[in-house]
XYZ file of C-alpha atoms in Angstrom:
51
model
C 31.514 26.823 -24.163
C 27.841 27.631 -23.706
C 26.830 23.987 -24.274
C 29.294 22.863 -21.603
C 27.710 25.263 -19.098
C 24.243 23.905 -19.908
C 25.493 20.337 -19.400
C 27.030 21.244 -16.049
C 23.731 22.824 -14.978
C 21.767 19.745 -16.015
C 24.204 17.431 -14.265
C 24.210 19.452 -11.057
C 20.395 19.566 -11.145
C 20.249 15.771 -11.525
C 22.772 15.443 -8.701
C 20.710 17.714 -6.461
C 17.590 15.733 -7.319
C 19.472 12.533 -6.441
C 20.601 14.010 -3.109
C 17.033 15.132 -2.394
C 15.747 11.631 -3.104
C 18.390 10.082 -0.840
C 17.520 12.476 1.980
C 13.838 11.682 1.501
C 14.498 7.938 1.655
C 16.711 8.415 4.722
C 14.008 10.349 6.546
C 11.425 7.708 5.590
C 13.675 4.993 7.035
C 14.107 6.967 10.279
C 10.339 7.475 10.453
C 9.804 3.752 9.875
C 12.265 2.874 12.672
C 10.447 5.256 15.018
C 7.066 3.761 14.083
C 8.350 0.219 14.676
C 9.768 1.236 18.083
C 6.407 2.741 19.037
C 4.576 -0.422 17.936
C 6.936 -2.622 19.964
C 6.489 -0.383 23.009
C 2.700 -0.511 22.657
C 2.775 -4.301 22.358
C 4.937 -4.605 25.486
C 2.548 -2.309 27.323
C -0.396 -4.373 26.073
C 1.240 -7.650 27.129
C 1.909 -6.147 30.541
C -1.788 -5.275 30.910
C -2.826 -8.817 29.887
C -0.407 -10.467 32.355
């Protein structure tokens, strides 16, 4: 019984770690999208100044 409880704890910890990693990756992707949008906006602004 005790071993089963330990296994459940380990599994739930791994699962939580996995969820944390997924959330981290998701936030990185959102940050990347935002950065790309900013770069595109700056380029458009720059092109506008040149023309």
